PDB file of C-alpha atoms in Angstrom:
ATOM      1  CA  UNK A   1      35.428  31.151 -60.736  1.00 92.00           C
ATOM      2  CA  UNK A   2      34.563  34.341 -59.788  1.00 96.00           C
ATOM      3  CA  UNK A   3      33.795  35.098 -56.200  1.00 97.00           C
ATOM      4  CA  UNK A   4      32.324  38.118 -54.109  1.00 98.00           C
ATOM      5  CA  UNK A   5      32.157  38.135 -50.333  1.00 98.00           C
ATOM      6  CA  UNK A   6      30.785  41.253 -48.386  1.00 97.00           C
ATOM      7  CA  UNK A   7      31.526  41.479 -45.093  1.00 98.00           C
ATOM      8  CA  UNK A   8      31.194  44.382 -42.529  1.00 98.00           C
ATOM      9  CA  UNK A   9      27.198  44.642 -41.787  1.00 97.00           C
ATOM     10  CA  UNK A  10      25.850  44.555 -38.438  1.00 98.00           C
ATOM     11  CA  UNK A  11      23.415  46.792 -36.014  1.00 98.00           C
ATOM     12  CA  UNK A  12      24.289  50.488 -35.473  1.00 98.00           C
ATOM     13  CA  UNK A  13      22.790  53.119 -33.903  1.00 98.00           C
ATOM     14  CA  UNK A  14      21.413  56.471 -36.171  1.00 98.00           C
ATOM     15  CA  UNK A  15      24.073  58.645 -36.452  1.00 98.00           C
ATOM     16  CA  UNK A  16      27.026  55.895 -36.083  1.00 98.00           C
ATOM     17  CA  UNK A  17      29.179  54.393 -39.010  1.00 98.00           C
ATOM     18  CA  UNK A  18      29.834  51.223 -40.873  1.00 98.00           C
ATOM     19  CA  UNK A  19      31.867  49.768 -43.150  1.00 98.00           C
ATOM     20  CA  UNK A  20      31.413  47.343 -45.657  1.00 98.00           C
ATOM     21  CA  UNK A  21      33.923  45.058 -47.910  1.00 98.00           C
ATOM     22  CA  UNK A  22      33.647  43.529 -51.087  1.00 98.00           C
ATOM     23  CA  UNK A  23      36.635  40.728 -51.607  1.00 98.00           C
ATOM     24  CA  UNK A  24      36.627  39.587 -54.791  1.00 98.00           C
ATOM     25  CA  UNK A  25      38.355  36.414 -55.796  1.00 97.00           C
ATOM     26  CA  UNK A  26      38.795  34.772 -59.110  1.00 96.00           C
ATOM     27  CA  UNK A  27      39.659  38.193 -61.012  1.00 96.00           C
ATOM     28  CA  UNK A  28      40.635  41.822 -60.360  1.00 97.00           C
ATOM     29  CA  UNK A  29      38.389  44.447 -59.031  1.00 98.00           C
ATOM     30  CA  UNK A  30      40.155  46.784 -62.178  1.00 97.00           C
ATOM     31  CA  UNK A  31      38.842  43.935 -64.653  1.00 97.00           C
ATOM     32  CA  UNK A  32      35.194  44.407 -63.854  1.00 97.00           C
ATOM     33  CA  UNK A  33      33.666  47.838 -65.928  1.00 98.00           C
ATOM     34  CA  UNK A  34      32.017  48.726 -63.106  1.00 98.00           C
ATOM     35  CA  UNK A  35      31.866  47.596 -59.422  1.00 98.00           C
ATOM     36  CA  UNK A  36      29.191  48.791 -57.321  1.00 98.00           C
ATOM     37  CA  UNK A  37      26.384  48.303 -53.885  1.00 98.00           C
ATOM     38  CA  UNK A  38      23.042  47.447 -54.029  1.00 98.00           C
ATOM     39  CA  UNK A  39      20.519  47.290 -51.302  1.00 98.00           C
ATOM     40  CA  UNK A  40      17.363  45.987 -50.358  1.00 98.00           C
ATOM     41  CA  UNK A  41      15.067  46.670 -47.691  1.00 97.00           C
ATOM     42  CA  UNK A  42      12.087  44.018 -46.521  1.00 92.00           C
ATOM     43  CA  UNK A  43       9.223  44.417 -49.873  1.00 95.00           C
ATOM     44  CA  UNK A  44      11.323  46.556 -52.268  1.00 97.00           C
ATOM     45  CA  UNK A  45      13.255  46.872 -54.792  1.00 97.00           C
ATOM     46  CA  UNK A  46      16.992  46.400 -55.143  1.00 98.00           C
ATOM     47  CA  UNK A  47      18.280  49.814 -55.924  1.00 98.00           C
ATOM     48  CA  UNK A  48      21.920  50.955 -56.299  1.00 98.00           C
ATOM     49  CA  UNK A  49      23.722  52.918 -53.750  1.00 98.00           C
ATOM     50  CA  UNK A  50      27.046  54.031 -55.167  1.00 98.00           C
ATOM     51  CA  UNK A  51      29.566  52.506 -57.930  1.00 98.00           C
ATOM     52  CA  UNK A  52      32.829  53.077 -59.370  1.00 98.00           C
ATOM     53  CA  UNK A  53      34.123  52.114 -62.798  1.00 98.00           C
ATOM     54  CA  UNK A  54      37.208  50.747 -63.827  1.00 96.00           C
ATOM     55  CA  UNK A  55      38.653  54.270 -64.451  1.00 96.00           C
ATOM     56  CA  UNK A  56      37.742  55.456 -61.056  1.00 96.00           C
ATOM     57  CA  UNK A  57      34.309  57.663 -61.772  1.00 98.00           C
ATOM     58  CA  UNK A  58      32.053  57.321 -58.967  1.00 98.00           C
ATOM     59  CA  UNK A  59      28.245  57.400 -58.593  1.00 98.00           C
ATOM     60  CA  UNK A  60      25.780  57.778 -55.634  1.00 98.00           C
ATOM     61  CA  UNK A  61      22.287  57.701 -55.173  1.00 98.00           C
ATOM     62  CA  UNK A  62      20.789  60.870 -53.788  1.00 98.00           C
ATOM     63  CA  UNK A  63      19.201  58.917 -50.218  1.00 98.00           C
ATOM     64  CA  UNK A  64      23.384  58.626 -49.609  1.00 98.00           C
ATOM     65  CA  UNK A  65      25.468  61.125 -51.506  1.00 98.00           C
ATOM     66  CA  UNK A  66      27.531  63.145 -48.488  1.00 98.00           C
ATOM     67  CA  UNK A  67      27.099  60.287 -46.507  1.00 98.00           C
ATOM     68  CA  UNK A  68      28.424  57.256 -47.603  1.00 98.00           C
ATOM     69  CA  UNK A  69      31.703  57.070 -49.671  1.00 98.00           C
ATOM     70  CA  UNK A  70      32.585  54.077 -52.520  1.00 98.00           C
ATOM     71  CA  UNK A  71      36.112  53.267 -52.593  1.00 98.00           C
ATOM     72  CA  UNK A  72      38.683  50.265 -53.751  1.00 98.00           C
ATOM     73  CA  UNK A  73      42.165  48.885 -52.718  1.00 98.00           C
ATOM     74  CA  UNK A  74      43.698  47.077 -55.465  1.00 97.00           C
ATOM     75  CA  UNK A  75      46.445  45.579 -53.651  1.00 98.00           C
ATOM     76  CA  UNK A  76      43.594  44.145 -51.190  1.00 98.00           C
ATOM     77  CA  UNK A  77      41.248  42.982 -54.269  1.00 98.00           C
ATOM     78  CA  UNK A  78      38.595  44.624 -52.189  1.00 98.00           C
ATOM     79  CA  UNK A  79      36.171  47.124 -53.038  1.00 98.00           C
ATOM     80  CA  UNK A  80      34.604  49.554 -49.449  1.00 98.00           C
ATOM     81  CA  UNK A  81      31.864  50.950 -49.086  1.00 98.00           C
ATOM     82  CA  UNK A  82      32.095  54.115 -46.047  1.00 98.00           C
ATOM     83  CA  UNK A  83      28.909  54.455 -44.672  1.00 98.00           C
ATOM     84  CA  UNK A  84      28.475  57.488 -42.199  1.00 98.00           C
ATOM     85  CA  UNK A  85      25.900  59.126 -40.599  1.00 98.00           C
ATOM     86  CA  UNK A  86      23.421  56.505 -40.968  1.00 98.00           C
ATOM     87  CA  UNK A  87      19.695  56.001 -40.848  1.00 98.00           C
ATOM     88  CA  UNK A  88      17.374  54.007 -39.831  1.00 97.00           C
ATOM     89  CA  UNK A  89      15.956  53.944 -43.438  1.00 97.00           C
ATOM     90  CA  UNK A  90      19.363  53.225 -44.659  1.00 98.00           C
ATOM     91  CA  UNK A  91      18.516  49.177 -43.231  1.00 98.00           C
ATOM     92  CA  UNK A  92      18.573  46.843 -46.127  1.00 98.00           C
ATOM     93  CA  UNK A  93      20.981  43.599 -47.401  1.00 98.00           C
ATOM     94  CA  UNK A  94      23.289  45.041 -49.134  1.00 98.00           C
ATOM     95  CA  UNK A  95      24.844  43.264 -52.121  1.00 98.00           C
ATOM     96  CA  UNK A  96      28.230  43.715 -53.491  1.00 98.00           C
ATOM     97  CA  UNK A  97      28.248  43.657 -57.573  1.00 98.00           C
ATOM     98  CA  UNK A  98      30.864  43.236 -60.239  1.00 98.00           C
ATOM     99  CA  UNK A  99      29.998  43.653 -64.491  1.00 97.00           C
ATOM    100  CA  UNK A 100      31.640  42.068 -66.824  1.00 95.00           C
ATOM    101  CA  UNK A 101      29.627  41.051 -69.504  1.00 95.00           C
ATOM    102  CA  UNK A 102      27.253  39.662 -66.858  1.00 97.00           C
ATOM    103  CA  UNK A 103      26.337  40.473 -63.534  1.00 97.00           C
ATOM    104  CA  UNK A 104      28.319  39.087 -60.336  1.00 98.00           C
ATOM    105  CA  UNK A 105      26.382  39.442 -56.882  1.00 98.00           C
ATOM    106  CA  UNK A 106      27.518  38.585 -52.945  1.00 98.00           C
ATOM    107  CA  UNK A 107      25.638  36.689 -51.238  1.00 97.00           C
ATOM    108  CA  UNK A 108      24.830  40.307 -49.096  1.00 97.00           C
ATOM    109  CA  UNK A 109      25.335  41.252 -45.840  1.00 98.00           C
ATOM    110  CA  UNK A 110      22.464  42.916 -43.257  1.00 98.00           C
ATOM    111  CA  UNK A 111      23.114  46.540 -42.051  1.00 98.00           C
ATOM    112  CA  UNK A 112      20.008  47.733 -39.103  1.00 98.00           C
ATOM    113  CA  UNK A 113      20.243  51.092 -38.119  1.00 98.00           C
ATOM    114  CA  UNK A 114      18.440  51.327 -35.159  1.00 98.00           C
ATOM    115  CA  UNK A 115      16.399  54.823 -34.289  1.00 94.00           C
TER     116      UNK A 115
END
C-alpha cells in the first residue's frame, strides 16, 4: 500500500522559511514518474507548485520559482520541498503527490504566512 505523509507546515512570519517533507512508504520516490506539491488556499483551486521527475527535471510555478526549491533524498524515501522567502499569499494545504499510473495524494499539511 502506498503511503504519503507531509509533514513540516506550520505559521511563519513573511519573509521567514519552511520546510516541508513528503515520506513515502510502500514504494520508492524513483518509482513514481513524477513527484510533486500542490496547494490550496480557502475557495480555489488546487494548483501545482513545483515537481521533479524520476530523472531529476524540475518544475516551478511562476508565484514560487526563486523562492522555493523541490528536492528528494532517496536514502530517506522522502521528497522536500524548501520554501523561502514566503508570503502571506503563499498560505494554502499543501499536498504531497506521487504518479504512477494514478495519482497518490497526502493527506496535506497547513502552511500560514502571517503579514
Amino acid at each position: 500500500q502506498v503511503q504519503l505523509v507531509e509533514s513540516g507546515g506550520g505559521l511563519v512570519q513573511a519573509g521567514g522559511s519552511l520546510r516541508l517533507s513528503c515520506a513515502a512508504s510502500g514504494r520508492s520516490i524513483f518509482s513514481f514518474n513524477v513527484m510533486g506539491w500542490y496547494r490550496q488556499a480557502p475557495g480555489k483551486q488546487r494548483e501545482l507548485v513545483a515537481d521533479i521527475t524520476s530523472g531529476g527535471s524540475t518544475n516551478y510555478a511562476d508565484s514560487v520559482r526563486g523562492r522555493f526549491t523541490i528536492s528528494r533524498d532517496g536514502a530517506k524515501n522522502t521528497v522536500f520541498l524548501q520554501m523561502n522567502s514566503l508570503k502571506p499569499e503563499d498560505t494554502a494545504v499543501y499536498y504531497c503527490n506521487g504518479f504512477k499510473l494514478r495519482d497518490y495524494w497526502g493527506q496535506g499539511t497547513q502552511v500560514t504566512v502571517s503579514s
